Coordinates of C-alpha atoms and ligand atoms in Angstrom, one line a residue:
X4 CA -25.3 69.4 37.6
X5 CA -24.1 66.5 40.3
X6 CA -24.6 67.5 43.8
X7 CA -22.7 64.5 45.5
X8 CA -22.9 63.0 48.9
X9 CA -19.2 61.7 50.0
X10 CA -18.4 59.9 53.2
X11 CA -15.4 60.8 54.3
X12 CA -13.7 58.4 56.5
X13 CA -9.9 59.8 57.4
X14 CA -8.6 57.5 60.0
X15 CA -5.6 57.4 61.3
X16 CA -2.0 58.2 61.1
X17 CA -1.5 59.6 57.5
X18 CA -4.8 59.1 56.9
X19 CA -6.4 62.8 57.6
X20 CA -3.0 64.3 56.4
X21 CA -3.4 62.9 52.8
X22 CA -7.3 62.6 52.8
X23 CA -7.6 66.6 53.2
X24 CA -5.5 66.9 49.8
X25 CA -7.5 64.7 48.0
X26 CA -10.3 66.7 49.3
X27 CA -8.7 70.6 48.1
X28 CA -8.3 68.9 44.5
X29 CA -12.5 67.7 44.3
X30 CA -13.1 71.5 45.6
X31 CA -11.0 72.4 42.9
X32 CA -13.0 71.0 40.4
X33 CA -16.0 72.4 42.0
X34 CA -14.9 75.7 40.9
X35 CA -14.4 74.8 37.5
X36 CA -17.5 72.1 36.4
X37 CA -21.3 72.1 37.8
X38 CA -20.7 69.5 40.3
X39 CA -20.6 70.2 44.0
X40 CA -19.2 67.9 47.2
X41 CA -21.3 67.5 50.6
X42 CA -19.0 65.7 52.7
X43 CA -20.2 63.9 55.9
X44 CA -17.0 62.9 57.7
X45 CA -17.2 59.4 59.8
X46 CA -15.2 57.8 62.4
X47 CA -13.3 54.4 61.6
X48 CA -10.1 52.6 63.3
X49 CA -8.2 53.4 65.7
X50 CA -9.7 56.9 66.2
X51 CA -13.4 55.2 66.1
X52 CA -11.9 52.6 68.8
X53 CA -10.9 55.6 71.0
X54 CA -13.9 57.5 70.6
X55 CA -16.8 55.0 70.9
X56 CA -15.2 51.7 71.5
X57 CA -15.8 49.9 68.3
X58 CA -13.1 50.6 65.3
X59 CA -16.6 50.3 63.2
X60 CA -19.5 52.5 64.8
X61 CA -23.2 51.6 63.5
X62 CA -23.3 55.1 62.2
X63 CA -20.5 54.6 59.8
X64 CA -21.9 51.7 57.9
X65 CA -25.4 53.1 57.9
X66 CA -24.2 56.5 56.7
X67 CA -21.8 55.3 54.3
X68 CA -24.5 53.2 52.8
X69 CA -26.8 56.6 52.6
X70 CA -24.1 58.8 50.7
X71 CA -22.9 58.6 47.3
X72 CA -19.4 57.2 47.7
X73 CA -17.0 56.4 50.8
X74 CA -13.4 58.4 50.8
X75 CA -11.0 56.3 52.7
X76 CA -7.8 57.3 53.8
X77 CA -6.0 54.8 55.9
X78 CA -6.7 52.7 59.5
X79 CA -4.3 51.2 61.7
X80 CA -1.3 51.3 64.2
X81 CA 1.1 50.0 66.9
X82 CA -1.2 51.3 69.6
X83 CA -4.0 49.6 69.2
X84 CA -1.7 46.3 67.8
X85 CA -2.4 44.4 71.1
X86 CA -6.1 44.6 71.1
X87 CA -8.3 41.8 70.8
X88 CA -8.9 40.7 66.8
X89 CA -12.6 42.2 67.1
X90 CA -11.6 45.3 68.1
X91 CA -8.7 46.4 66.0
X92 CA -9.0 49.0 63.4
X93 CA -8.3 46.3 60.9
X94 CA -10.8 43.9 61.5
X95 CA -13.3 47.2 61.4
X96 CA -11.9 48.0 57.8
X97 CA -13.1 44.1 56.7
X98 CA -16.2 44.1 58.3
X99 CA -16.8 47.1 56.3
X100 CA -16.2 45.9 52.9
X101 CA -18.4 43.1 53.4
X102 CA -21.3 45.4 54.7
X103 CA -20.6 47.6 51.7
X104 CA -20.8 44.2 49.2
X105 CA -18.1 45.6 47.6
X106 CA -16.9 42.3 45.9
X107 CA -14.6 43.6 42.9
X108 CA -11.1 45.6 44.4
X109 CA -9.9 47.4 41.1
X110 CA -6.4 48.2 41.5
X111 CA -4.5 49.9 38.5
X112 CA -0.5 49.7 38.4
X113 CA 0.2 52.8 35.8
X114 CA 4.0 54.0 35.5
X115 CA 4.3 57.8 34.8
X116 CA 6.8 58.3 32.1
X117 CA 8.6 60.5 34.7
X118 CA 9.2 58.2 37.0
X119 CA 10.0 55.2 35.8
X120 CA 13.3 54.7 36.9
X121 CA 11.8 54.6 40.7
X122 CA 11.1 51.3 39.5
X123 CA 12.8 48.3 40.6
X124 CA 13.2 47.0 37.6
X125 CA 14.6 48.4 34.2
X126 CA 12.8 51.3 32.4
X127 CA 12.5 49.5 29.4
X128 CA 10.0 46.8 30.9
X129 CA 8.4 49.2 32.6
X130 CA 7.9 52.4 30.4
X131 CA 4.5 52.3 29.2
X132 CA 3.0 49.9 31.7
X133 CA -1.3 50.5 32.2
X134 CA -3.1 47.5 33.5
X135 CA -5.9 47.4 35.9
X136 CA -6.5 43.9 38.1
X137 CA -9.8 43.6 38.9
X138 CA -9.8 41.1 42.1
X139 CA -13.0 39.2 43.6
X140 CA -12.9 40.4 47.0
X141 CA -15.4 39.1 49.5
X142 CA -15.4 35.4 48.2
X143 CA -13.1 32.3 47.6
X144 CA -10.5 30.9 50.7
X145 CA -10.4 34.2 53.2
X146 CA -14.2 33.5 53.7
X147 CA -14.6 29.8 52.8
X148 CA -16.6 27.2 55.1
X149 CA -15.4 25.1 56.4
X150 CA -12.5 26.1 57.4
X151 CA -10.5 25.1 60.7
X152 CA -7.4 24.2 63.1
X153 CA -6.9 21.0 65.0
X154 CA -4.5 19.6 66.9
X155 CA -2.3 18.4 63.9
X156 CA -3.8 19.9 60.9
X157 CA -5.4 22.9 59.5
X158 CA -7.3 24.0 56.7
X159 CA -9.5 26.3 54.4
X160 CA -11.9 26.3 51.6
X161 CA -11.4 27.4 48.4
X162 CA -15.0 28.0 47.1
X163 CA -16.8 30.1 44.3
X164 CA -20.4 29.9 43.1
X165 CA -21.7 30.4 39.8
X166 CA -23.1 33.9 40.9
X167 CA -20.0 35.6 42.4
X168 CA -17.5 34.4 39.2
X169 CA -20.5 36.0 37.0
X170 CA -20.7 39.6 38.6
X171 CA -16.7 39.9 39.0
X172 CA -16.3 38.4 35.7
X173 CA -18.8 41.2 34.2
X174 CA -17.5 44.4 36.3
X175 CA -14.1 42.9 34.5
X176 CA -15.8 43.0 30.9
X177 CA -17.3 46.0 31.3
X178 CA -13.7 47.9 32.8
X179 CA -11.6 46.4 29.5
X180 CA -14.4 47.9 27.2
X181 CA -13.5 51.2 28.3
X182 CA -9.8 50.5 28.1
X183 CA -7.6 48.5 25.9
X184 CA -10.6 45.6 25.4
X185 CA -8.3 42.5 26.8
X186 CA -9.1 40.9 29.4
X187 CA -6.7 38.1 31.2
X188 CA -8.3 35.1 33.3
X189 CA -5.5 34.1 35.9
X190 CA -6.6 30.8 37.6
X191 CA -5.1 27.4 38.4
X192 CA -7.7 25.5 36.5
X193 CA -5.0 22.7 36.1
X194 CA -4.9 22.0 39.7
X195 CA -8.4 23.5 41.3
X196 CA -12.0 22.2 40.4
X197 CA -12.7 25.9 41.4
X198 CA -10.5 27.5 39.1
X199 CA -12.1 24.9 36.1
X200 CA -15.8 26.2 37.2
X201 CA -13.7 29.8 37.3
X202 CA -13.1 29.4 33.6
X203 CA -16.1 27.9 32.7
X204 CA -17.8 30.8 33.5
X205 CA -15.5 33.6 32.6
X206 CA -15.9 31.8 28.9
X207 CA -19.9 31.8 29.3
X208 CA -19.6 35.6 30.6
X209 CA -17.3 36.5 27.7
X210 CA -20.0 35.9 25.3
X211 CA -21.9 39.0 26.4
X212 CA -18.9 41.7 25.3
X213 CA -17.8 39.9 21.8
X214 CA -15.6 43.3 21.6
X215 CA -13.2 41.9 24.4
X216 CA -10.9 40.0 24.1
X217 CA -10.2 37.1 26.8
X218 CA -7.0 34.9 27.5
X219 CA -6.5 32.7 30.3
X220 CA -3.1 32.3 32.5
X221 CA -2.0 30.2 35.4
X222 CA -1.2 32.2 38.3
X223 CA 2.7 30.8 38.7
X224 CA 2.6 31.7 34.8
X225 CA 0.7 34.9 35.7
X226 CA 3.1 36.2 38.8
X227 CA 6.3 35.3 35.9
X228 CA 4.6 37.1 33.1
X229 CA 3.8 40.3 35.2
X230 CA 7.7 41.3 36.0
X231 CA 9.2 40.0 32.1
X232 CA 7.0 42.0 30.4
X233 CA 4.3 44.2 32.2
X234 CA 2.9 45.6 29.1
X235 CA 1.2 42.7 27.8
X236 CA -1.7 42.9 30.4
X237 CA -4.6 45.6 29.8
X238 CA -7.3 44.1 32.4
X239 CA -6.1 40.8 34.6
X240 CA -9.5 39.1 36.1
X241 CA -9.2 37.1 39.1
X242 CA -9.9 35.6 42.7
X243 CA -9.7 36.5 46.0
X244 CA -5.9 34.9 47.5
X245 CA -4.5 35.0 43.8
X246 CA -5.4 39.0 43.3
X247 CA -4.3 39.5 46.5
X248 CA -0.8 38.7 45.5
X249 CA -1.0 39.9 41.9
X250 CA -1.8 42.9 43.0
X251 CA 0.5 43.7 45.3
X252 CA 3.4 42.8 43.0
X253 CA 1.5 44.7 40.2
X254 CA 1.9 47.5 42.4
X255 CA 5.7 47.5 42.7
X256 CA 5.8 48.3 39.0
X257 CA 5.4 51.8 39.6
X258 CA 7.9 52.6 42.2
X259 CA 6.2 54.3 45.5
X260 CA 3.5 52.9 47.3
X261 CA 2.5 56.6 47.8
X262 CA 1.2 56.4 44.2
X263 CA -1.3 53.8 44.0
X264 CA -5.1 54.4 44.1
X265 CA -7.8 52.1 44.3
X266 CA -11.8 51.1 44.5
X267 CA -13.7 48.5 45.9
X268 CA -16.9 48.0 43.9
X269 CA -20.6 46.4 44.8
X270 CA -24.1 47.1 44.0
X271 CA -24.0 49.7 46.8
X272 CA -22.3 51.7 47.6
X273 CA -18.4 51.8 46.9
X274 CA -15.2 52.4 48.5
X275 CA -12.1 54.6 47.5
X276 CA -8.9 54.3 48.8
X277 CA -5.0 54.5 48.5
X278 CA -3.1 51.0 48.4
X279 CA -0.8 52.1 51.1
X280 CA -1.6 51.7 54.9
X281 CA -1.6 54.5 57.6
X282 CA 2.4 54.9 57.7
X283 CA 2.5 55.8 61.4
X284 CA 6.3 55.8 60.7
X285 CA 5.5 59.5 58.8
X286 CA 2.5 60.3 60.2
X287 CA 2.4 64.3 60.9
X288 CA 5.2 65.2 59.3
X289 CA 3.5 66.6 56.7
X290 CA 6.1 64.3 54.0
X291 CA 3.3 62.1 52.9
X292 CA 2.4 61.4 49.6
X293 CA -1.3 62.5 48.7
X294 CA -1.6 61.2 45.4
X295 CA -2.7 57.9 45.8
X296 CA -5.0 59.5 47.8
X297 CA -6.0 62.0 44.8
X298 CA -6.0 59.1 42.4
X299 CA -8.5 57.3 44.6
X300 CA -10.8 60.0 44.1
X301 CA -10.2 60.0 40.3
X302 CA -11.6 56.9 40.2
X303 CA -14.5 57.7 42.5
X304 CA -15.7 60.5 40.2
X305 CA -15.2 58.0 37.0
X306 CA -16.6 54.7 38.6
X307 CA -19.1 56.3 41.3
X308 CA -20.2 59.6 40.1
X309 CA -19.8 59.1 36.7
X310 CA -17.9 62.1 36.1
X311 CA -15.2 61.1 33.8
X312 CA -14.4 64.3 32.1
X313 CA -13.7 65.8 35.5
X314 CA -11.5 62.1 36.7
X315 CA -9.5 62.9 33.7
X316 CA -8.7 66.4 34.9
X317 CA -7.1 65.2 37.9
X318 CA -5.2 62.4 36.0
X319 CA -3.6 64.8 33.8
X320 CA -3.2 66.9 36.9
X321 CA -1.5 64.8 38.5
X322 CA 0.9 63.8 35.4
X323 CA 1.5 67.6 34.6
X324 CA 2.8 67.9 39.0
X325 CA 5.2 64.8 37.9
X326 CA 6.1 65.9 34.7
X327 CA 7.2 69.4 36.2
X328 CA 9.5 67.6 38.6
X329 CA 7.0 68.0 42.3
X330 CA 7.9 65.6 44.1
X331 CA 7.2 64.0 47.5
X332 CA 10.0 63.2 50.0
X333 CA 9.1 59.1 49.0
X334 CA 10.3 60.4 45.0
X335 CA 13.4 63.0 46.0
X336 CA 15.8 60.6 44.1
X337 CA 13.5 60.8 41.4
X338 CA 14.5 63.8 39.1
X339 CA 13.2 66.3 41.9
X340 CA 12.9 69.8 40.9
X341 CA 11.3 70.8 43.6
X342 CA 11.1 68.6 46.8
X343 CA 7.2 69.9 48.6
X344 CA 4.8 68.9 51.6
X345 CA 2.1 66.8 51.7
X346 CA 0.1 70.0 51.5
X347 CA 2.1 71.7 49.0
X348 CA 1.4 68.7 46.4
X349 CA -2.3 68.7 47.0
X350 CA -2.0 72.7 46.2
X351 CA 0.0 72.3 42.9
X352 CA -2.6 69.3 41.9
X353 CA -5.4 71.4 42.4
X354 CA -3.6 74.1 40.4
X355 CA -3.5 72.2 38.0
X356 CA -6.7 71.0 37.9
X357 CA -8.3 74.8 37.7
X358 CA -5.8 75.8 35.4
X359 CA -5.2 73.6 32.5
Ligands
NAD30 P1 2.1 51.2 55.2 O1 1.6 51.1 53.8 O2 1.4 52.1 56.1 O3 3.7 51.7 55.2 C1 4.7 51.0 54.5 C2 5.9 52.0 54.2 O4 5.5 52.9 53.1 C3 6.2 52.9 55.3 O5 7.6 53.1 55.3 C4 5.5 54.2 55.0 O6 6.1 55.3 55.5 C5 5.5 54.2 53.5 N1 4.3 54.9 53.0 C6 3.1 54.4 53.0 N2 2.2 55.3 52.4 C7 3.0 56.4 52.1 C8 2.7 57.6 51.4 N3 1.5 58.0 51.1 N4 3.7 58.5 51.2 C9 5.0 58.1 51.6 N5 5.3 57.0 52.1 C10 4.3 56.1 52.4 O7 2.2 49.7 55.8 P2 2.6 49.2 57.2 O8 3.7 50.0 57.8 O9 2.8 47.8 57.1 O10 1.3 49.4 58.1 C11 1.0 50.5 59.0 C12 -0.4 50.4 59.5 O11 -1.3 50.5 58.4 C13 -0.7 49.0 60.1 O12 -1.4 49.2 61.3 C14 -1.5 48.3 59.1 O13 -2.3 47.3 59.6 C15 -2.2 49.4 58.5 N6 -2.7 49.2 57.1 C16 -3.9 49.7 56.8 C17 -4.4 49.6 55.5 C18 -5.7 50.3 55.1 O14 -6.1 51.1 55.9 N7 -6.3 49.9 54.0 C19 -3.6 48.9 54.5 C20 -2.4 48.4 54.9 C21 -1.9 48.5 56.2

């Protein structure tokens, strides 16, 4: 019996739409396994900036670090665009990860049979692809001292201790022993004393899980690789800049943005959201798409809560909406039997979910 304690933090523009499906699928599952939700909902972005003045309120943090998990729809929007740097809703959403210590973003690309000619690129690459890149969040050159701009130069600072490659490079180990049990290194060890110490450590770390097995790749190499041939990759491993951009290209494997769940992992307490941002472009219109927003909580049963028989149940949910041709107005073109709401999707997920 799991009696959890969930933060919900909705946000703005899309982000209470899509965050109230997500929501209706976990009380779904309520009804059918011995686990109960207790949601506490917080305010963050925009909406916080509004209400109290800061786009991250004291209370937040401190009752996000008190509950079991944080539910994170989306911040962010033209309004609040010309605000100064401290006060917009995005520097709140960093400031919050690095409260959280949530150093490892795990962002899986998977393509659903159903949909993979949404993909840019040719079904045949793409059929099949499941990897997972697990990206060092809080370190390396966005946060690096010194760092600087003068009249006629600039610069940052690539830097990574010992400690933050070892507790990435583990969370990494541990995700590939669960999945495929590969694990690929992307550096630029033949350029960066960084990236060598990178490697260096990944290999000491590797030691520890004997059952997984670890390759290393440039990251030029690495950006190539992922759009020849996707497949190849089970778990990538890497830093901060470089799984920033890995990532998102990872991501355009898959078609729609709308699809794409992910976490952001510490000792503490961790974070679960969708990829995409708030969309004010859509927001209210009820056209959203919720499942990256469903997803997110997949993985915040399986990762936070521990509850992977139930995170399963709304992956194959999910899959079974898909495979019966729902679709969002982001996947009409898409072999569409039946074109539905925001609302309406979360409904036939949770369906699902009790039914099969
Ligand atoms: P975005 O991801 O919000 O939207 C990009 C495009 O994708 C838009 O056309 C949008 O309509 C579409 N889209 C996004 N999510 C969708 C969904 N679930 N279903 C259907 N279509 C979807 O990116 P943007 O337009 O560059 O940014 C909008 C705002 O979001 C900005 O203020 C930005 O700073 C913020 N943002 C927030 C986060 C976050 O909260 N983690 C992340 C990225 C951007």
């Amino acid at each position: 019996m799991g009696n959890y304690k969930i933060a919900v933090i909705k946000g703005d523009g899309i982000g209470p739409e899509i965050v109230d499906e997500a929501i209706k699928v976990l009380d779904a599952l309520s009804s059918i396994y011995d686990i109960s939700f207790e949601y506490e909902e917080l305010l963050m972005g925009g909406i916080a900036y509004d209400i109290t003045g800061d786009p991250l309120p004291q209370e937040t943090i401190s009752k996000s670090l008190n509950s079991d998990a944080v539910l994170f729809g989306a911040i962010g929007g033209e309004k609040w665009d010309s605000l100064p740097r401290e006060k917009r809703p995005e520097s709140g959403l960093l400031r919050f990860r690095k409260e959280l210590g949530v150093y490892a973003n795990l962002r899986p690309a998977v393509v659903y049979d159903e949909l993979v000619n949404a993909s840019t690129l040719k079904p045949e690459v793409v059929e099949g692809v499941d990897l997972m890149v697990v990206r060092e969040l809080i370190g390396g050159i966005y946060f690096g001292e010194p760092k600087g701009r003068e009249a006629t130069r600039a610069y940052n600072t690539m830097v990574y201790s010992v400690e933050e490659i070892e507790r990435i490079a583990r969370r990494a180990f541990e995700i590939a022993q669960k999945r495929r049990k590969k694990v690929c290194s992307v550096d630029k060890a033949n350029v960066l004393d960084v990236s060598q110490l990178w490697r260096d450590v990944v290999n000491e770390i590797s030691k520890e899980y004997p059952d997984v097995e670890l390759s290393h790749m440039y990251v030029d190499n690495a950006a190539m690789q992922l759009i020849r041939d996707p497949k190849q990759f089970d778990v990538i491993l890497t830093g901060n800049i470089f799984g920033d951009i890995l990532s998102d290209e990872a991501s355009m494997l898959s078609g729609s943005i709308g699809l794409l769940p992910s976490a952001s992992i510490g000792d503490k307490v961790g974070i679960y959201e969708p990829i995409h941002g708030s969309a004010p472009d859509i927001a209210g219109q009820g056209i959203a798409n919720p499942i990256a927003t469903i997803a997110s909580a997949s993985m915040m049963l399986k990762y936070a809560l521990g509850e992977v028989e139930a995170a399963n149940k709304i992956d194959e949910a999910i899959k079974q909406a898909l495979k019966d041709g729902y679709r969002t107005k982001d996947l009409a073109d898409f072999d569409a039997k039946e074109i539905c709401s925001t609302n309406e999707m979360g409904s036939i997920i949770a369906n699902y979910v009790v039914k099969s």
